[in-house]
CSV table of C-alpha atoms and ligand atoms in Angstrom, one decimal:
chain,number,residue,atom,x,y,z
A,1,MET,CA,117.0,98.5,75.2
A,2,LYS,CA,115.8,102.2,75.1
A,3,LEU,CA,112.9,104.2,77.1
A,4,CYS,CA,111.9,107.1,77.5
A,5,MET,CA,110.7,108.3,80.4
A,6,ILE,CA,107.7,111.0,80.9
A,7,GLY,CA,107.6,113.0,84.5
A,8,THR,CA,110.1,112.7,87.3
A,9,GLY,CA,108.4,112.5,89.9
A,10,TYR,CA,108.1,109.0,92.5
A,11,VAL,CA,107.2,106.9,90.0
A,12,GLY,CA,109.4,107.8,87.3
A,13,LEU,CA,112.2,109.0,88.3
A,14,VAL,CA,112.5,106.3,90.7
A,15,SER,CA,111.6,103.3,87.9
A,16,GLY,CA,114.2,105.1,84.4
A,17,VAL,CA,117.1,105.3,87.5
A,18,CYS,CA,116.1,101.9,88.8
A,19,PHE,CA,115.9,100.7,84.1
A,20,SER,CA,119.7,102.6,83.5
A,21,ASP,CA,121.0,100.8,86.4
A,22,LEU,CA,119.8,97.4,84.7
A,23,GLY,CA,121.7,98.6,81.4
A,24,ASN,CA,119.1,100.7,79.7
A,25,ASP,CA,119.4,103.5,78.1
A,26,VAL,CA,117.0,105.8,80.1
A,27,ILE,CA,115.8,109.2,78.8
A,28,CYS,CA,113.7,110.9,82.1
A,29,VAL,CA,111.6,113.4,80.7
A,30,ASP,CA,109.7,116.2,83.5
A,31,LYS,CA,108.5,120.1,81.7
A,32,ASP,CA,109.8,121.1,85.5
A,33,ILE,CA,113.1,123.1,83.7
A,34,SER,CA,114.0,123.8,87.1
A,35,LYS,CA,113.3,119.5,88.3
A,36,ILE,CA,115.7,118.4,84.9
A,37,ASN,CA,119.1,120.3,85.8
A,38,GLN,CA,118.9,120.3,89.1
A,39,LEU,CA,118.4,116.1,88.4
A,40,LYS,CA,121.2,116.5,85.9
A,41,LYS,CA,123.3,117.8,89.0
A,42,GLY,CA,122.2,115.0,90.8
A,43,ASN,CA,120.3,117.5,93.7
A,44,ILE,CA,117.3,114.3,93.9
A,45,PRO,CA,114.3,116.6,94.4
A,46,ILE,CA,112.1,113.6,96.3
A,47,TYR,CA,113.5,112.1,99.8
A,48,GLU,CA,114.4,108.4,99.1
A,49,PRO,CA,117.1,106.0,100.6
A,50,GLY,CA,119.1,105.1,98.3
A,51,LEU,CA,118.3,107.4,95.0
A,52,SER,CA,120.5,110.0,94.9
A,53,GLU,CA,124.1,107.0,95.0
A,54,LEU,CA,121.8,105.7,92.0
A,55,VAL,CA,121.1,108.3,90.4
A,56,ILE,CA,125.3,109.9,90.3
A,57,LYS,CA,126.0,106.3,89.3
A,58,ASN,CA,124.2,106.2,85.7
A,59,TYR,CA,123.8,109.9,85.1
A,60,LYS,CA,127.9,108.8,84.8
A,61,ASN,CA,128.1,106.3,82.5
A,62,LYS,CA,125.8,107.9,80.5
A,63,ARG,CA,122.9,105.2,80.8
A,64,LEU,CA,120.0,107.9,82.5
A,65,THR,CA,120.0,111.6,81.1
A,66,PHE,CA,116.9,114.4,81.8
A,67,SER,CA,115.6,116.3,79.4
A,68,THR,CA,112.8,118.9,79.2
A,69,ASP,CA,112.2,117.5,74.8
A,70,ILE,CA,109.5,115.8,74.3
A,71,ASN,CA,108.9,114.7,71.4
A,72,ASN,CA,112.9,114.0,70.6
A,73,SER,CA,113.2,111.8,74.2
A,74,ILE,CA,110.5,110.1,73.3
A,75,LYS,CA,111.8,109.2,68.6
A,76,LYS,CA,115.0,108.2,70.4
A,77,SER,CA,113.5,105.6,72.9
A,78,ASP,CA,111.3,102.7,72.2
A,79,ILE,CA,109.0,101.8,74.9
A,80,ILE,CA,107.7,105.5,76.4
A,81,PHE,CA,106.4,105.2,79.6
A,82,ILE,CA,103.4,107.1,81.3
A,83,CYS,CA,105.0,109.1,84.6
A,84,VAL,CA,102.9,112.0,85.5
A,85,GLY,CA,100.1,112.5,87.8
A,86,THR,CA,96.7,111.5,88.9
A,87,PRO,CA,94.9,113.2,92.0
A,88,THR,CA,92.1,112.8,92.8
A,89,LYS,CA,89.9,116.4,91.2
A,90,LYS,CA,88.3,118.7,93.7
A,91,ASN,CA,85.6,117.7,94.6
A,92,SER,CA,84.9,115.1,92.9
A,93,SER,CA,86.3,111.0,94.2
A,94,SER,CA,87.3,110.4,90.2
A,95,ALA,CA,90.8,110.8,88.5
A,96,ASP,CA,91.8,113.7,87.1
A,97,LEU,CA,93.8,113.1,83.6
A,98,ARG,CA,93.9,116.2,82.1
A,99,GLN,CA,98.2,115.0,82.7
A,100,ILE,CA,97.5,111.9,81.5
A,101,TYR,CA,95.6,113.2,77.9
A,102,SER,CA,97.8,116.0,77.0
A,103,VAL,CA,101.7,113.8,77.4
A,104,ALA,CA,99.0,111.5,75.4
A,105,ASN,CA,98.7,114.1,72.7
A,106,LYS,CA,102.8,114.5,72.3
A,107,ILE,CA,103.3,110.9,72.8
A,108,SER,CA,100.7,110.8,69.7
A,109,SER,CA,103.1,113.9,67.2
A,110,SER,CA,105.8,112.0,68.2
A,111,ILE,CA,105.8,108.0,66.2
A,112,ASN,CA,108.6,108.1,64.2
A,113,LYS,CA,108.6,104.0,64.2
A,114,PHE,CA,106.9,100.9,66.4
A,115,LYS,CA,106.3,102.3,69.3
A,116,ILE,CA,105.5,100.2,73.4
A,117,ILE,CA,103.7,103.3,74.6
A,118,ILE,CA,103.0,101.9,78.8
A,119,THR,CA,100.9,104.1,81.2
A,120,LYS,CA,103.1,102.8,85.0
A,121,SER,CA,100.7,106.4,86.5
A,122,THR,CA,98.1,104.5,88.6
A,123,VAL,CA,95.2,104.9,86.0
A,124,PRO,CA,91.1,104.9,86.2
A,125,VAL,CA,89.5,101.5,84.0
A,126,THR,CA,89.6,102.2,80.3
A,127,THR,CA,92.2,104.4,80.1
A,128,GLY,CA,94.5,102.6,78.3
A,129,ASP,CA,91.4,102.6,75.9
A,130,GLU,CA,91.3,106.5,75.5
A,131,ILE,CA,94.6,106.5,74.8
A,132,GLU,CA,94.5,104.2,71.9
A,133,LYS,CA,91.8,106.4,71.1
A,134,ILE,CA,93.1,109.6,71.1
A,135,ILE,CA,97.1,107.8,69.2
A,136,SER,CA,95.2,106.4,66.9
A,137,LYS,CA,94.1,109.5,65.0
A,138,LYS,CA,97.0,110.7,63.8
A,139,ASN,CA,98.5,107.3,63.6
A,140,ASN,CA,98.3,104.0,62.5
A,141,LYS,CA,97.2,101.1,65.0
A,142,ASN,CA,100.3,98.9,64.3
A,143,LYS,CA,102.6,102.1,65.0
A,144,PHE,CA,102.1,101.2,68.3
A,145,SER,CA,101.0,99.5,71.8
A,146,ILE,CA,99.4,100.6,74.7
A,147,VAL,CA,100.4,98.4,78.0
A,148,SER,CA,99.3,98.6,81.0
A,149,ASN,CA,102.3,98.7,83.4
A,150,PRO,CA,101.0,99.5,87.4
A,151,GLU,CA,103.9,99.9,89.8
A,152,PHE,CA,104.5,98.7,93.1
A,153,LEU,CA,106.5,100.6,94.8
A,154,ARG,CA,106.4,102.1,98.3
A,155,GLU,CA,108.0,105.0,99.5
A,156,GLY,CA,111.0,104.6,101.4
A,157,GLU,CA,111.3,101.2,99.9
A,158,ALA,CA,110.8,102.1,96.1
A,159,ILE,CA,114.3,101.2,95.1
A,160,ARG,CA,113.9,97.9,96.7
A,161,ASP,CA,110.4,97.2,95.4
A,162,PHE,CA,111.2,98.1,92.1
A,163,ILE,CA,114.4,95.5,92.0
A,164,PHE,CA,112.6,93.0,94.5
A,165,PRO,CA,108.8,93.1,93.4
A,166,ASP,CA,106.6,90.6,94.1
A,167,ARG,CA,104.8,90.5,90.3
A,168,ILE,CA,105.7,92.2,87.6
A,169,VAL,CA,101.9,92.9,85.4
A,170,ILE,CA,101.8,94.1,82.2
A,171,GLY,CA,98.5,94.2,80.8
A,172,SER,CA,98.4,94.6,76.9
A,173,ASN,CA,96.3,93.9,74.1
A,174,ASP,CA,99.1,92.0,71.6
A,175,LYS,CA,102.2,89.8,72.1
A,176,LYS,CA,104.1,91.4,70.0
A,177,SER,CA,104.7,93.9,73.5
A,178,ASN,CA,103.5,91.1,75.9
A,179,SER,CA,107.6,89.2,74.6
A,180,ILE,CA,108.5,92.8,74.4
A,181,LEU,CA,108.4,93.6,78.3
A,182,LYS,CA,109.2,90.2,79.2
A,183,ASN,CA,112.7,90.1,76.8
A,184,LEU,CA,113.0,94.4,79.4
A,185,TYR,CA,111.6,92.4,82.8
A,186,SER,CA,114.0,89.9,82.4
A,187,PRO,CA,116.6,90.3,84.7
A,188,LEU,CA,113.8,91.1,87.9
A,189,ILE,CA,112.2,87.5,86.6
A,190,SER,CA,115.6,85.7,86.7
A,191,LYS,CA,115.6,86.8,90.6
A,192,GLY,CA,112.4,85.4,91.3
A,193,ALA,CA,109.9,88.2,90.2
A,194,GLN,CA,105.8,86.3,89.4
A,195,TYR,CA,105.6,88.4,85.3
A,196,ILE,CA,102.0,88.3,85.1
A,197,HIS,CA,100.4,88.9,81.6
A,198,THR,CA,96.5,89.7,81.1
A,199,SER,CA,94.3,91.9,79.6
A,200,ARG,CA,95.1,95.6,79.4
A,201,ARG,CA,92.1,97.4,81.3
A,202,ALA,CA,92.7,94.1,84.1
A,203,ALA,CA,96.0,95.8,84.5
A,204,GLU,CA,94.6,99.0,85.6
A,205,LEU,CA,92.3,97.4,87.8
A,206,ILE,CA,94.9,94.9,89.3
A,207,LYS,CA,96.3,97.9,91.3
A,208,TYR,CA,92.9,99.5,92.1
A,209,ALA,CA,91.8,96.4,94.0
A,210,SER,CA,95.3,96.2,95.8
A,211,ASN,CA,96.3,99.2,96.8
A,212,SER,CA,92.0,99.4,97.9
A,213,PHE,CA,92.4,96.3,99.5
A,214,LEU,CA,95.7,96.8,101.2
A,215,ALA,CA,93.8,100.1,103.2
A,216,THR,CA,91.2,97.4,103.8
A,217,LYS,CA,93.8,95.5,105.5
A,218,ILE,CA,94.8,99.0,107.5
A,219,THR,CA,91.4,100.2,108.7
A,220,PHE,CA,90.5,96.4,109.2
A,221,ILE,CA,92.9,95.7,111.8
A,222,ASN,CA,92.7,99.5,113.0
A,223,GLU,CA,88.7,98.5,114.0
A,224,MET,CA,90.4,95.8,115.7
A,225,ALA,CA,92.6,97.8,117.4
A,226,ASN,CA,89.4,100.7,118.9
A,227,LEU,CA,87.8,97.0,119.8
A,228,CYS,CA,90.8,96.2,121.8
A,229,GLU,CA,90.4,99.4,124.0
A,230,LYS,CA,87.6,98.4,125.6
A,231,ILE,CA,87.5,94.8,125.9
A,232,GLY,CA,91.6,95.2,127.4
A,233,ILE,CA,92.8,93.1,124.5
A,234,ASN,CA,96.2,94.6,123.2
A,235,ILE,CA,96.2,94.4,119.4
A,236,GLU,CA,99.3,93.6,119.2
A,237,ASP,CA,98.6,90.2,120.4
A,238,ILE,CA,95.7,90.2,117.7
A,239,SER,CA,97.5,91.5,114.7
A,240,ILE,CA,100.5,88.0,115.4
A,241,GLY,CA,97.3,85.2,115.2
A,242,MET,CA,95.6,85.9,112.8
A,243,GLY,CA,99.0,87.4,110.6
A,244,LEU,CA,100.2,83.4,110.9
A,245,ASP,CA,97.6,82.1,108.5
A,246,LYS,CA,99.6,82.9,105.4
A,247,ARG,CA,95.6,83.3,103.9
A,248,ILE,CA,95.9,87.1,106.5
A,249,GLY,CA,99.8,87.5,106.4
A,250,SER,CA,101.3,88.9,109.0
A,251,ARG,CA,102.0,92.7,106.6
A,252,PHE,CA,99.9,96.2,106.5
A,253,LEU,CA,98.3,94.9,110.0
A,254,ARG,CA,100.1,97.4,112.2
A,255,ALA,CA,96.2,99.4,114.2
A,256,GLY,CA,98.7,103.5,114.2
A,257,PRO,CA,96.8,106.4,113.1
A,258,ALA,CA,94.7,106.8,109.4
A,259,TYR,CA,96.5,106.4,106.6
A,260,GLY,CA,97.3,107.8,104.9
A,261,GLY,CA,100.5,109.2,101.5
A,262,SER,CA,99.5,110.3,97.6
A,263,CYS,CA,97.6,106.2,97.0
A,264,PHE,CA,95.3,104.6,99.3
A,265,PRO,CA,92.8,107.9,99.6
A,266,LYS,CA,93.8,108.5,95.5
A,267,ASP,CA,92.8,104.9,94.6
A,268,THR,CA,90.1,104.3,96.8
A,269,LYS,CA,87.4,107.3,95.9
A,270,ALA,CA,88.9,106.7,92.0
A,271,ILE,CA,88.1,103.1,91.8
A,272,ILE,CA,84.5,103.9,93.7
A,273,SER,CA,84.3,107.0,91.2
A,274,THR,CA,85.0,103.8,88.6
A,275,SER,CA,82.7,100.9,89.9
A,276,ASP,CA,79.7,104.4,89.8
A,277,LYS,CA,81.0,105.1,85.4
A,278,PHE,CA,80.1,100.6,86.0
A,279,LYS,CA,77.3,101.1,88.1
A,280,THR,CA,78.6,98.6,91.0
A,281,ASN,CA,78.1,99.0,94.3
A,282,LEU,CA,81.3,98.9,96.5
A,283,SER,CA,80.0,98.9,98.9
A,284,VAL,CA,82.9,97.6,101.3
A,285,ILE,CA,85.5,99.9,100.2
A,286,LYS,CA,83.6,102.7,100.6
A,287,SER,CA,83.1,102.0,104.9
A,288,VAL,CA,86.9,102.1,104.5
A,289,ILE,CA,86.6,105.5,103.2
A,290,LYS,CA,84.9,106.6,106.0
A,291,SER,CA,85.8,104.5,108.5
A,292,ASN,CA,89.8,105.9,107.2
A,293,GLU,CA,88.4,109.6,107.3
A,294,ASN,CA,86.5,109.1,110.8
A,295,ARG,CA,90.3,107.5,112.1
A,296,SER,CA,91.0,111.0,113.0
A,297,ASN,CA,88.3,112.1,114.6
A,298,LEU,CA,88.7,108.9,117.0
A,299,LEU,CA,91.7,109.9,117.8
A,300,LEU,CA,91.9,113.7,118.6
A,301,ASN,CA,89.2,112.2,120.3
A,302,ARG,CA,91.3,110.3,122.5
A,303,ILE,CA,93.8,113.2,122.9
A,304,TYR,CA,91.5,115.5,124.3
A,305,GLU,CA,90.0,112.4,127.1
A,306,ILE,CA,93.8,112.6,127.4
A,307,LEU,CA,94.0,115.9,128.2
A,308,ASN,CA,90.9,115.7,130.8
A,309,LYS,CA,89.5,118.3,127.5
A,310,LYS,CA,91.6,120.7,128.9
A,311,ILE,CA,92.9,122.0,125.4
A,312,LYS,CA,92.7,125.3,125.3
A,313,ASN,CA,97.0,126.4,126.5
A,314,LYS,CA,97.9,122.9,126.4
A,315,LYS,CA,101.2,122.0,125.0
A,316,ILE,CA,100.8,119.1,122.7
A,317,THR,CA,103.9,117.5,121.5
A,318,PHE,CA,104.2,115.2,117.3
A,319,LEU,CA,107.6,113.7,116.4
A,320,GLY,CA,107.0,112.4,113.1
A,321,VAL,CA,103.9,114.1,110.7
A,322,THR,CA,104.7,112.6,107.7
A,323,PHE,CA,102.5,109.9,106.7
A,324,LYS,CA,104.8,107.5,107.0
A,325,ALA,CA,108.2,106.6,107.9
A,326,ASN,CA,111.6,106.9,105.0
A,327,THR,CA,110.0,109.8,103.4
A,328,ASP,CA,108.8,113.4,103.2
A,329,ASP,CA,105.6,113.3,101.7
A,330,MET,CA,103.1,115.1,104.2
A,331,ARG,CA,99.7,113.8,101.3
A,332,ASP,CA,97.1,113.0,103.5
A,333,SER,CA,99.1,112.7,106.6
A,334,SER,CA,96.8,112.1,109.0
A,335,SER,CA,98.7,114.9,111.3
A,336,LEU,CA,97.5,117.1,108.7
A,337,LYS,CA,93.9,116.8,110.7
A,338,MET,CA,95.0,116.5,114.1
A,339,ILE,CA,97.3,119.4,114.4
A,340,PRO,CA,95.9,122.3,112.4
A,341,THR,CA,92.6,120.8,114.9
A,342,LEU,CA,94.2,121.3,118.5
A,343,SER,CA,95.9,124.1,117.3
A,344,LYS,CA,92.3,126.0,116.7
A,345,LYS,CA,91.4,124.7,120.2
A,346,GLY,CA,94.1,126.8,121.6
A,347,ALA,CA,96.7,124.6,121.9
A,348,ILE,CA,100.7,124.7,121.4
A,349,ILE,CA,102.3,123.0,118.9
A,350,LYS,CA,105.4,121.9,118.6
A,351,TYR,CA,106.7,119.1,116.5
A,352,PHE,CA,109.6,117.8,114.7
A,353,ASP,CA,110.5,115.5,111.6
A,354,PRO,CA,113.6,113.7,110.1
A,355,THR,CA,113.1,115.3,107.6
A,356,GLY,CA,112.4,119.0,108.5
A,357,TYR,CA,110.5,122.4,108.6
A,358,LYS,CA,106.2,121.4,106.8
A,359,ILE,CA,105.8,124.4,105.1
A,360,GLU,CA,102.2,122.8,105.6
A,361,PHE,CA,101.4,124.6,109.0
A,362,GLU,CA,102.5,128.2,108.1
A,363,LYS,CA,99.3,129.1,107.7
A,364,ASN,CA,98.5,127.7,111.3
A,365,LYS,CA,98.3,129.6,114.7
A,366,ASN,CA,100.9,128.2,117.9
A,367,VAL,CA,102.6,125.6,115.3
A,368,PHE,CA,106.2,125.9,115.6
A,369,TYR,CA,108.7,124.1,114.5
A,370,GLU,CA,111.7,122.1,116.6
A,371,LYS,CA,115.3,121.2,115.3
A,372,SER,CA,116.1,118.3,117.5
A,373,VAL,CA,113.3,116.2,119.6
A,374,LYS,CA,114.4,117.2,122.9
A,375,LYS,CA,114.3,121.4,121.4
A,376,SER,CA,109.9,120.0,120.5
A,377,VAL,CA,109.5,117.7,123.8
A,378,GLU,CA,111.0,120.8,126.6
A,379,GLY,CA,108.3,122.5,129.0
A,380,SER,CA,105.7,119.5,127.7
A,381,ASP,CA,102.4,118.3,129.0
A,382,LEU,CA,101.6,115.6,125.7
A,383,VAL,CA,103.6,113.3,123.0
A,384,ILE,CA,102.7,112.4,120.1
A,385,ILE,CA,104.7,109.8,118.3
A,386,HIS,CA,102.9,110.8,114.4
A,387,THR,CA,105.4,108.7,112.1
A,388,GLU,CA,107.0,106.0,112.9
A,389,TRP,CA,110.7,106.6,112.1
A,390,ASN,CA,113.9,104.7,113.8
A,391,ASP,CA,115.4,108.5,115.0
A,392,PHE,CA,112.1,107.2,117.6
A,393,LYS,CA,112.8,104.2,118.8
A,394,SER,CA,115.7,104.2,121.0
A,395,ILE,CA,114.8,107.9,122.6
A,396,ASN,CA,115.4,107.7,126.7
A,397,PHE,CA,112.6,109.8,127.5
A,398,LYS,CA,113.9,110.0,131.0
A,399,ASN,CA,117.1,111.1,130.4
A,400,LEU,CA,114.9,114.3,128.1
A,401,VAL,CA,113.1,116.2,130.9
A,402,LYS,CA,113.3,118.8,133.5
A,403,GLY,CA,110.7,118.0,135.4
A,404,LYS,CA,107.1,117.8,135.2
A,405,LYS,CA,106.8,114.4,133.4
A,406,PHE,CA,104.4,114.7,129.1
A,407,ILE,CA,102.2,111.7,128.7
A,408,ILE,CA,102.9,110.2,126.2
A,409,TYR,CA,100.6,108.7,122.8
A,410,ASP,CA,102.3,106.4,121.0
A,411,MET,CA,100.2,106.3,117.7
A,412,ARG,CA,102.4,103.7,116.3
A,413,ASN,CA,103.0,101.1,118.9
A,414,ILE,CA,106.7,102.1,118.8
A,415,TYR,CA,107.5,101.8,122.4
A,416,SER,CA,107.4,98.6,125.2
A,417,PRO,CA,104.3,99.9,127.8
A,418,ALA,CA,105.8,98.4,130.4
A,419,LYS,CA,108.9,99.8,130.1
A,420,ILE,CA,107.4,103.5,129.0
A,421,LYS,CA,105.4,103.5,132.5
A,422,ALA,CA,108.6,101.9,134.6
A,423,GLN,CA,109.7,105.1,133.2
A,424,GLY,CA,107.6,107.1,135.0
A,425,PHE,CA,105.3,109.2,132.6
A,426,LYS,CA,101.8,108.5,131.9
A,427,TYR,CA,101.5,105.6,128.2
A,428,PHE,CA,98.8,106.3,126.2
A,429,SER,CA,98.9,103.9,123.3
A,430,ILE,CA,96.5,101.7,120.0
A,431,GLY,CA,94.5,98.9,121.1
A,432,ARG,CA,96.4,98.2,123.3
B,501,UDX,C1,101.0,102.4,98.3
B,501,UDX,C2,101.6,101.3,98.5
B,501,UDX,O1,101.9,99.9,99.5
B,501,UDX,C3,101.9,100.9,96.9
B,501,UDX,O2,102.3,99.7,96.2
B,501,UDX,C4,101.3,101.7,96.4
B,501,UDX,O3,102.3,102.1,94.9
B,501,UDX,C5,102.0,102.9,96.4
B,501,UDX,O4,100.6,103.1,97.3
B,501,UDX,P1,102.8,103.9,100.6
B,501,UDX,O5,101.7,105.2,99.5
B,501,UDX,O6,104.1,104.6,100.2
B,501,UDX,O7,102.6,102.7,99.7
B,501,UDX,O8,102.6,103.6,101.4
B,501,UDX,P2,102.7,102.5,102.2
B,501,UDX,O9,102.9,102.1,102.8
B,501,UDX,O10,102.0,101.3,102.0
B,501,UDX,O11,101.5,102.9,103.2
B,501,UDX,C6,100.4,104.3,102.8
B,501,UDX,C7,99.8,103.9,104.7
B,501,UDX,O12,99.7,102.9,105.2
B,501,UDX,C8,101.1,104.6,106.0
B,501,UDX,O13,99.6,106.1,106.4
B,501,UDX,C9,100.9,104.4,106.7
B,501,UDX,O14,100.9,104.8,107.8
B,501,UDX,C10,99.8,103.5,107.0
B,501,UDX,N1,100.6,101.8,107.5
B,501,UDX,C11,100.6,101.0,106.2
B,501,UDX,C12,99.5,101.3,108.0
B,501,UDX,O15,99.0,102.5,108.9
B,501,UDX,N2,100.0,99.7,108.8
B,501,UDX,C13,100.6,99.0,108.3
B,501,UDX,O16,100.4,98.1,108.5
B,501,UDX,C14,100.7,99.5,106.8
């Protein structure tokens, strides 16, 4: 089929490339001409394992093309995926839909034959209705169908999550688009993906409800970890004991720092905004947001305790600063709260991250990027494991240290406490 992906970010580029790898003709469109030129050279603007190989392969066999010409790209395609950003509005909890509506207006003037127009971006419930109104102004309703097809791609695992989804959710109010999309996704369905067709608004809510539930699950285990630290129980035992119950499941039950990323913080706030609009109180999600926002302060207090409340001139190392492993994404990473706060209190911070220097810290005093773990821990008083990169899992700290041993605060519980303590290090972690 002929597809057009509008927006070449994490969602549009990954989905577009994977659709082309399944044999479709895909045009990835972006208004950012430098990004498009880089993509044509095989330079990928995002850190996603395995993506560049797929881009180069499908660009070479001409199934995948890149363009800044949105009108012609839409005219050439049968299915249009809207994959632009829907960030949280400043000083608000609602989603900023300006890019969505701007694209809807452009699509509206490019309908030369029947089109299926799909919101793959995460959009608040009823956004599909608004897009339908915009496009109906210039086009007869039988010339298009507006469909919700939310993505469930985790950064760092996005290709796997596309090829092996737990489910494909199609929200449309007509049968024609449903049968066309079932055909588009048939290669994944034949590999075992569940395909569900529901109303458009239901599909829009499934996305927010799923992310809000995952955020709730993580916050729940993080609060259990707080209790475990007080009682002297190992949170890992709780995660295992709970996770074996199939109704609970063991995934997304790892205690850690506050959750971050481009989705959970944004989506939990957006669903609250939707609930306000429909005058319903989502008290659980409100408490999840509050608990997670407090978590970085809670872990900062833990750091103050570990350093006996003496922060000034203390040398603190962060191993990993992105919001999770296997991504270069800093959006809502808990390090963005912890590092500036510690630097304001006079600490001298060094950080190492496998994805390199972070511009986010350039304005913070006494915060320095180091090119290796070894350089970053040299002379440190406290080494914090902030992100669970595999690169950190087999570090032999004993070989890294000359002289006084630093304290280790493992915020991802990636080490065995017994092993680290046996090497003579003071060791703290989460919920243990
Ligand atoms: C999420 C959803 O998982 C995905 O389905 C959706 O499409 C986009 O948002 P992503 O934001 O890439 O994906 O990251 P995810 O792997 O879900 O992790 C989100 C946050 O939760 C990270 O900060 C991560 O460190 C944290 N997390 C995750 C935990 O603290 N514990 C866990 O067990 C799992």
